PDB file of C-alpha atoms in Angstrom:
ATOM      1  CA  MET W   1      29.527  31.603  29.912  1.00 51.00           C
ATOM      2  CA  ALA W   2      29.243  30.756  26.207  1.00 54.00           C
ATOM      3  CA  ARG W   3      32.123  32.176  24.220  1.00 49.00           C
ATOM      4  CA  MET W   4      32.076  33.562  20.701  1.00 49.00           C
ATOM      5  CA  ALA W   5      34.919  34.684  18.476  1.00 47.00           C
ATOM      6  CA  SER W   6      35.592  38.434  18.466  1.00 47.00           C
ATOM      7  CA  ARG W   7      32.870  39.312  15.964  1.00 70.00           C
ATOM      8  CA  ALA W   8      29.969  41.686  16.475  1.00 86.00           C
ATOM      9  CA  LEU W   9      26.617  39.995  16.977  1.00 93.00           C
ATOM     10  CA  ALA W  10      24.250  40.348  14.050  1.00 94.00           C
ATOM     11  CA  PRO W  11      21.386  42.807  14.569  1.00 94.00           C
ATOM     12  CA  LEU W  12      18.066  41.020  14.947  1.00 95.00           C
ATOM     13  CA  SER W  13      16.630  43.145  12.134  1.00 94.00           C
ATOM     14  CA  SER W  14      18.954  41.376   9.686  1.00 96.00           C
ATOM     15  CA  ILE W  15      17.045  38.095  10.081  1.00 97.00           C
ATOM     16  CA  ALA W  16      13.679  38.874  11.699  1.00 96.00           C
ATOM     17  CA  ASN W  17      11.822  39.505   8.437  1.00 96.00           C
ATOM     18  CA  ALA W  18      13.566  36.828   6.388  1.00 98.00           C
ATOM     19  CA  VAL W  19      11.169  34.671   4.398  1.00 98.00           C
ATOM     20  CA  LEU W  20      11.857  30.979   4.928  1.00 98.00           C
ATOM     21  CA  ARG W  21      10.219  28.085   3.116  1.00 98.00           C
ATOM     22  CA  THR W  22       9.374  24.613   4.314  1.00 97.00           C
ATOM     23  CA  GLY W  23       9.632  21.502   2.176  1.00 95.00           C
ATOM     24  CA  ASP W  24       6.043  21.882   0.974  1.00 95.00           C
ATOM     25  CA  GLY W  25       6.600  25.505  -0.040  1.00 95.00           C
ATOM     26  CA  THR W  26       4.902  27.132   2.949  1.00 97.00           C
ATOM     27  CA  GLU W  27       6.392  30.546   3.656  1.00 98.00           C
ATOM     28  CA  VAL W  28       7.380  31.385   7.226  1.00 97.00           C
ATOM     29  CA  ILE W  29       8.579  34.734   8.576  1.00 98.00           C
ATOM     30  CA  ALA W  30      11.715  34.016  10.598  1.00 97.00           C
ATOM     31  CA  SER W  31      10.659  35.991  13.675  1.00 96.00           C
ATOM     32  CA  SER W  32       7.652  33.704  14.145  1.00 96.00           C
ATOM     33  CA  LEU W  33      10.032  30.864  14.998  1.00 97.00           C
ATOM     34  CA  TRP W  34      11.218  32.527  18.204  1.00 96.00           C
ATOM     35  CA  LYS W  35       7.941  34.225  19.110  1.00 92.00           C
ATOM     36  CA  SER W  36       7.218  31.829  21.986  1.00 91.00           C
ATOM     37  CA  GLN W  37      10.666  30.548  22.980  1.00 94.00           C
ATOM     38  CA  PRO W  38      14.403  31.110  22.471  1.00 96.00           C
ATOM     39  CA  LEU W  39      15.716  29.441  19.327  1.00 97.00           C
ATOM     40  CA  ALA W  40      18.973  27.744  18.361  1.00 98.00           C
ATOM     41  CA  ILE W  41      19.608  27.784  14.614  1.00 98.00           C
ATOM     42  CA  LEU W  42      22.028  25.608  12.675  1.00 98.00           C
ATOM     43  CA  VAL W  43      22.990  27.552   9.543  1.00 98.00           C
ATOM     44  CA  LEU W  44      24.110  24.706   7.308  1.00 98.00           C
ATOM     45  CA  ARG W  45      26.730  24.981   4.593  1.00 98.00           C
ATOM     46  CA  ARG W  46      25.679  21.907   2.551  1.00 98.00           C
ATOM     47  CA  PRO W  47      23.387  18.970   3.461  1.00 98.00           C
ATOM     48  CA  GLY W  48      25.532  16.305   1.771  1.00 98.00           C
ATOM     49  CA  CYS W  49      28.833  17.439   3.273  1.00 98.00           C
ATOM     50  CA  VAL W  50      30.504  14.998   5.650  1.00 98.00           C
ATOM     51  CA  LEU W  51      31.481  17.837   7.987  1.00 98.00           C
ATOM     52  CA  CYS W  52      27.983  19.313   8.012  1.00 98.00           C
ATOM     53  CA  ARG W  53      26.350  15.947   8.580  1.00 98.00           C
ATOM     54  CA  ASP W  54      28.659  15.228  11.480  1.00 98.00           C
ATOM     55  CA  GLU W  55      27.993  18.666  12.971  1.00 98.00           C
ATOM     56  CA  ALA W  56      24.239  18.185  12.612  1.00 98.00           C
ATOM     57  CA  GLN W  57      24.075  14.755  14.206  1.00 98.00           C
ATOM     58  CA  ARG W  58      26.278  15.823  17.128  1.00 98.00           C
ATOM     59  CA  LEU W  59      24.046  18.836  17.748  1.00 98.00           C
ATOM     60  CA  TRP W  60      20.833  16.826  17.396  1.00 98.00           C
ATOM     61  CA  LYS W  61      22.009  14.393  20.073  1.00 98.00           C
ATOM     62  CA  LEU W  62      21.685  17.325  22.481  1.00 98.00           C
ATOM     63  CA  LYS W  63      18.045  17.938  21.503  1.00 98.00           C
ATOM     64  CA  PRO W  64      16.713  16.584  24.843  1.00 98.00           C
ATOM     65  CA  GLU W  65      18.857  19.160  26.648  1.00 98.00           C
ATOM     66  CA  PHE W  66      17.496  21.982  24.485  1.00 98.00           C
ATOM     67  CA  ASP W  67      13.972  20.695  25.178  1.00 98.00           C
ATOM     68  CA  LYS W  68      14.566  20.825  28.932  1.00 98.00           C
ATOM     69  CA  LEU W  69      15.596  24.458  28.571  1.00 97.00           C
ATOM     70  CA  GLY W  70      12.555  25.305  26.464  1.00 96.00           C
ATOM     71  CA  VAL W  71      14.776  26.283  23.530  1.00 97.00           C
ATOM     72  CA  GLY W  72      13.787  25.370  19.986  1.00 97.00           C
ATOM     73  CA  LEU W  73      16.240  23.804  17.535  1.00 98.00           C
ATOM     74  CA  VAL W  74      15.988  24.291  13.760  1.00 98.00           C
ATOM     75  CA  CYS W  75      18.190  24.167  10.675  1.00 98.00           C
ATOM     76  CA  VAL W  76      18.315  26.451   7.634  1.00 98.00           C
ATOM     77  CA  VAL W  77      19.846  25.696   4.239  1.00 98.00           C
ATOM     78  CA  HIS W  78      20.685  28.122   1.446  1.00 98.00           C
ATOM     79  CA  GLU W  79      19.727  25.843  -1.435  1.00 98.00           C
ATOM     80  CA  TRP W  80      16.962  23.271  -1.548  1.00 98.00           C
ATOM     81  CA  ILE W  81      17.869  20.148  -3.500  1.00 98.00           C
ATOM     82  CA  PRO W  82      15.063  17.761  -2.486  1.00 97.00           C
ATOM     83  CA  ARG W  83      17.086  14.555  -2.673  1.00 97.00           C
ATOM     84  CA  GLU W  84      19.901  16.061  -0.610  1.00 98.00           C
ATOM     85  CA  VAL W  85      17.628  17.633   1.990  1.00 98.00           C
ATOM     86  CA  ASN W  86      15.612  14.415   2.335  1.00 98.00           C
ATOM     87  CA  ALA W  87      18.749  12.324   2.860  1.00 98.00           C
ATOM     88  CA  PHE W  88      20.042  14.806   5.396  1.00 98.00           C
ATOM     89  CA  ALA W  89      16.727  14.850   7.256  1.00 98.00           C
ATOM     90  CA  SER W  90      16.328  11.081   7.369  1.00 96.00           C
ATOM     91  CA  GLY W  91      19.850  10.318   8.505  1.00 96.00           C
ATOM     92  CA  PHE W  92      21.167  13.307  10.425  1.00 98.00           C
ATOM     93  CA  TRP W  93      18.544  15.919  11.274  1.00 98.00           C
ATOM     94  CA  PRO W  94      14.959  14.782  11.938  1.00 97.00           C
ATOM     95  CA  GLY W  95      13.946  18.251  13.106  1.00 97.00           C
ATOM     96  CA  PRO W  96      12.613  21.334  11.252  1.00 98.00           C
ATOM     97  CA  ILE W  97      14.528  22.441   8.147  1.00 98.00           C
ATOM     98  CA  TYR W  98      13.877  25.717   6.339  1.00 98.00           C
ATOM     99  CA  HIS W  99      15.081  27.110   3.031  1.00 98.00           C
ATOM    100  CA  ASP W 100      16.658  30.525   3.589  1.00 98.00           C
ATOM    101  CA  CYS W 101      15.973  31.634   0.032  1.00 96.00           C
ATOM    102  CA  GLY W 102      17.540  35.058   0.415  1.00 97.00           C
ATOM    103  CA  LYS W 103      20.495  33.794   2.489  1.00 98.00           C
ATOM    104  CA  ALA W 104      19.548  36.227   5.235  1.00 98.00           C
ATOM    105  CA  PHE W 105      21.075  34.139   8.015  1.00 98.00           C
ATOM    106  CA  TYR W 106      24.251  33.555   6.031  1.00 98.00           C
ATOM    107  CA  SER W 107      24.566  37.284   5.366  1.00 98.00           C
ATOM    108  CA  ALA W 108      23.889  38.168   8.995  1.00 98.00           C
ATOM    109  CA  LEU W 109      26.662  35.881  10.212  1.00 98.00           C
ATOM    110  CA  ASN W 110      29.209  37.774   8.122  1.00 97.00           C
ATOM    111  CA  GLY W 111      28.090  41.354   8.642  1.00 95.00           C
ATOM    112  CA  GLY W 112      25.777  41.701   5.647  1.00 96.00           C
ATOM    113  CA  LYS W 113      27.107  39.418   2.923  1.00 97.00           C
ATOM    114  CA  PRO W 114      27.533  35.613   2.882  1.00 98.00           C
ATOM    115  CA  LEU W 115      31.109  34.517   3.380  1.00 98.00           C
ATOM    116  CA  ARG W 116      32.517  32.504   0.491  1.00 98.00           C
ATOM    117  CA  GLY W 117      34.926  29.791   1.512  1.00 97.00           C
ATOM    118  CA  SER W 118      38.233  29.011  -0.132  1.00 94.00           C
ATOM    119  CA  ILE W 119      39.079  25.857  -2.064  1.00 94.00           C
ATOM    120  CA  TRP W 120      42.727  26.011  -1.020  1.00 94.00           C
ATOM    121  CA  GLY W 121      42.358  23.854   2.055  1.00 92.00           C
ATOM    122  CA  LEU W 122      40.864  21.077  -0.060  1.00 93.00           C
ATOM    123  CA  LEU W 123      43.865  21.019  -2.386  1.00 93.00           C
ATOM    124  CA  PHE W 124      46.339  19.877   0.265  1.00 93.00           C
ATOM    125  CA  PRO W 125      45.750  16.536   2.017  1.00 93.00           C
ATOM    126  CA  TRP W 126      47.736  17.630   5.084  1.00 93.00           C
ATOM    127  CA  SER W 127      45.656  20.787   5.638  1.00 96.00           C
ATOM    128  CA  ALA W 128      43.455  21.482   8.655  1.00 96.00           C
ATOM    129  CA  VAL W 129      40.405  21.070   6.413  1.00 97.00           C
ATOM    130  CA  TRP W 130      41.384  17.503   5.542  1.00 96.00           C
ATOM    131  CA  GLN W 131      42.133  16.744   9.179  1.00 97.00           C
ATOM    132  CA  ARG W 132      38.577  17.759   9.990  1.00 97.00           C
ATOM    133  CA  ILE W 133      37.219  15.736   7.076  1.00 97.00           C
ATOM    134  CA  ARG W 134      39.043  12.614   8.198  1.00 97.00           C
ATOM    135  CA  ALA W 135      37.764  13.059  11.761  1.00 97.00           C
ATOM    136  CA  ALA W 136      34.162  13.547  10.581  1.00 97.00           C
ATOM    137  CA  SER W 137      34.419  10.529   8.262  1.00 97.00           C
ATOM    138  CA  ARG W 138      34.797   8.283  11.288  1.00 97.00           C
ATOM    139  CA  ASN W 139      31.249   9.250  12.280  1.00 97.00           C
ATOM    140  CA  VAL W 140      29.622   9.732   8.866  1.00 97.00           C
ATOM    141  CA  HIS W 141      29.965   7.041   6.221  1.00 95.00           C
ATOM    142  CA  GLU W 142      27.580   8.378   3.567  1.00 96.00           C
ATOM    143  CA  HIS W 143      28.217  11.795   2.071  1.00 96.00           C
ATOM    144  CA  ASN W 144      28.690  13.509  -1.303  1.00 97.00           C
ATOM    145  CA  ILE W 145      29.784  16.673  -3.070  1.00 95.00           C
ATOM    146  CA  VAL W 146      26.412  17.718  -4.504  1.00 97.00           C
ATOM    147  CA  GLY W 147      25.546  21.396  -4.255  1.00 97.00           C
ATOM    148  CA  ASP W 148      27.279  24.630  -3.252  1.00 97.00           C
ATOM    149  CA  GLY W 149      29.721  23.924  -0.450  1.00 97.00           C
ATOM    150  CA  PHE W 150      31.377  27.325  -0.358  1.00 98.00           C
ATOM    151  CA  THR W 151      28.621  29.503   1.092  1.00 98.00           C
ATOM    152  CA  MET W 152      29.789  29.359   4.671  1.00 98.00           C
ATOM    153  CA  GLY W 153      27.407  28.520   7.470  1.00 98.00           C
ATOM    154  CA  GLY W 154      27.471  28.753  11.233  1.00 98.00           C
ATOM    155  CA  ALA W 155      25.027  28.871  14.117  1.00 98.00           C
ATOM    156  CA  MET W 156      22.947  31.326  16.127  1.00 97.00           C
ATOM    157  CA  VAL W 157      20.951  31.516  19.323  1.00 98.00           C
ATOM    158  CA  VAL W 158      18.120  34.043  19.354  1.00 97.00           C
ATOM    159  CA  ARG W 159      16.690  35.104  22.686  1.00 91.00           C
ATOM    160  CA  ARG W 160      13.058  35.984  23.089  1.00 77.00           C
ATOM    161  CA  GLY W 161      12.241  38.336  25.946  1.00 55.00           C
ATOM    162  CA  GLY W 162       9.418  37.652  28.350  1.00 48.00           C
ATOM    163  CA  GLY W 163       7.484  39.007  31.271  1.00 42.00           C
ATOM    164  CA  PRO W 164       5.748  42.361  31.679  1.00 39.00           C
ATOM    165  CA  ALA W 165       8.251  44.237  29.549  1.00 39.00           C
ATOM    166  CA  ALA W 166       7.628  41.971  26.580  1.00 40.00           C
ATOM    167  CA  ALA W 167       3.898  42.105  27.089  1.00 36.00           C
ATOM    168  CA  ALA W 168       3.984  45.900  27.159  1.00 36.00           C
ATOM    169  CA  GLU W 169       5.860  45.937  23.878  1.00 38.00           C
ATOM    170  CA  GLY W 170       3.190  43.808  22.236  1.00 36.00           C
ATOM    171  CA  ASP W 171       5.336  41.239  20.450  1.00 41.00           C
ATOM    172  CA  GLY W 172       8.375  41.215  22.714  1.00 41.00           C
ATOM    173  CA  SER W 173      10.587  42.696  20.017  1.00 44.00           C
ATOM    174  CA  GLY W 174      12.229  45.049  22.501  1.00 48.00           C
ATOM    175  CA  ASN W 175      13.611  42.052  24.377  1.00 63.00           C
ATOM    176  CA  GLU W 176      14.563  39.858  21.442  1.00 81.00           C
ATOM    177  CA  THR W 177      18.158  39.715  20.326  1.00 91.00           C
ATOM    178  CA  VAL W 178      20.776  37.553  18.661  1.00 95.00           C
ATOM    179  CA  ALA W 179      22.403  36.344  21.858  1.00 95.00           C
ATOM    180  CA  TRP W 180      25.212  34.234  20.388  1.00 97.00           C
ATOM    181  CA  MET W 181      26.556  33.242  16.997  1.00 97.00           C
ATOM    182  CA  HIS W 182      29.352  31.362  15.275  1.00 98.00           C
ATOM    183  CA  LEU W 183      30.601  31.876  11.719  1.00 98.00           C
ATOM    184  CA  GLU W 184      32.269  28.992   9.910  1.00 98.00           C
ATOM    185  CA  THR W 185      35.334  30.941   8.771  1.00 97.00           C
ATOM    186  CA  ASP W 186      37.019  27.890   7.242  1.00 97.00           C
ATOM    187  CA  ILE W 187      35.483  24.736   5.790  1.00 97.00           C
ATOM    188  CA  GLY W 188      34.468  22.484   8.655  1.00 97.00           C
ATOM    189  CA  LYS W 189      35.332  24.952  11.392  1.00 97.00           C
ATOM    190  CA  VAL W 190      31.876  24.489  12.847  1.00 96.00           C
ATOM    191  CA  ALA W 191      30.306  25.546  16.117  1.00 95.00           C
ATOM    192  CA  ASP W 192      30.929  23.373  19.146  1.00 96.00           C
ATOM    193  CA  PRO W 193      27.526  21.833  20.034  1.00 97.00           C
ATOM    194  CA  GLU W 194      28.301  22.202  23.731  1.00 97.00           C
ATOM    195  CA  ALA W 195      29.049  25.911  23.243  1.00 97.00           C
ATOM    196  CA  MET W 196      25.731  26.288  21.442  1.00 98.00           C
ATOM    197  CA  LEU W 197      23.953  24.515  24.287  1.00 98.00           C
ATOM    198  CA  ALA W 198      25.672  26.793  26.815  1.00 98.00           C
ATOM    199  CA  ALA W 199      24.467  29.834  24.858  1.00 97.00           C
ATOM    200  CA  ALA W 200      20.952  28.372  24.818  1.00 97.00           C
ATOM    201  CA  ARG W 201      21.141  27.875  28.567  1.00 97.00           C
ATOM    202  CA  GLU W 202      22.082  31.552  29.062  1.00 95.00           C
ATOM    203  CA  ALA W 203      19.278  32.661  26.744  1.00 95.00           C
ATOM    204  CA  ALA W 204      16.731  30.565  28.625  1.00 95.00           C
ATOM    205  CA  ALA W 205      17.936  31.970  31.947  1.00 94.00           C
ATOM    206  CA  ALA W 206      17.638  35.531  30.631  1.00 91.00           C
ATOM    207  CA  VAL W 207      14.080  34.876  29.472  1.00 88.00           C
ATOM    208  CA  ALA W 208      13.176  33.386  32.856  1.00 88.00           C
ATOM    209  CA  ALA W 209      14.651  36.398  34.645  1.00 87.00           C
ATOM    210  CA  ALA W 210      12.719  38.795  32.412  1.00 83.00           C
ATOM    211  CA  ALA W 211       9.500  36.885  33.007  1.00 80.00           C
ATOM    212  CA  ALA W 212       9.990  37.076  36.772  1.00 81.00           C
ATOM    213  CA  ALA W 213      10.747  40.803  36.840  1.00 72.00           C
ATOM    214  CA  PRO W 214       7.856  43.001  38.088  1.00 70.00           C
ATOM    215  CA  ALA W 215       6.488  45.497  35.597  1.00 57.00           C
ATOM    216  CA  SER W 216       7.567  48.328  37.911  1.00 51.00           C
ATOM    217  CA  PHE W 217      11.191  47.403  37.248  1.00 52.00           C
ATOM    218  CA  ARG W 218      10.957  47.920  33.496  1.00 52.00           C
ATOM    219  CA  PRO W 219      13.885  50.046  32.286  1.00 53.00           C
ATOM    220  CA  LEU W 220      12.755  53.543  31.335  1.00 50.00           C
ATOM    221  CA  SER W 221      13.598  54.738  27.839  1.00 45.00           C
ATOM    222  CA  GLY W 222      14.649  58.193  26.807  1.00 46.00           C
ATOM    223  CA  PRO W 223      15.570  61.186  28.951  1.00 45.00           C
ATOM    224  CA  GLN W 224      13.660  61.530  32.228  1.00 40.00           C
TER     225      GLN W 224
END
């Protein structure tokens, strides 16, 4: 079973109506991204960061596994600097990238307000932050310090319900939920890609089970 630190899962309502933008300025309502399948979301701290680039490329290597599960894989950023996003996309993340203009995903990860990281770990070369930087640098040779690197990121898996229950609800909202998440509590303390894949696997299994359940087994709501 996928494990998550002892932190309450974000309510789906905190991200469902978030307005995201693509590179060409097209606006997308977040909930449309998981309308037809579960979705794994990389909530990126900074596109040019060596730690973020290493995290992204390690996760993207698992894309075929996500595809087999029928789980989508996207990335959101909290600031859109075209040169930085383009370099990140061409070298580390060839998949969908969205601008979370209102930082809805970043807020949801931390209970309603984006977590701001501390500079202290960067001031001491023997710190855990620098240990992570040195490890990531073995895999990523091009990186920079452009942009805000202190709005902390993380990752999420959103499960879309299926089957008769979802159909009866119209859009499946009654069966959709944030199934798993990880908050980057310290710079570079990113989600384990394998843990994210395990959470995606559980979400896909839950959707399959819901789709197979007969309508007569729908849970009844309210007092009977």
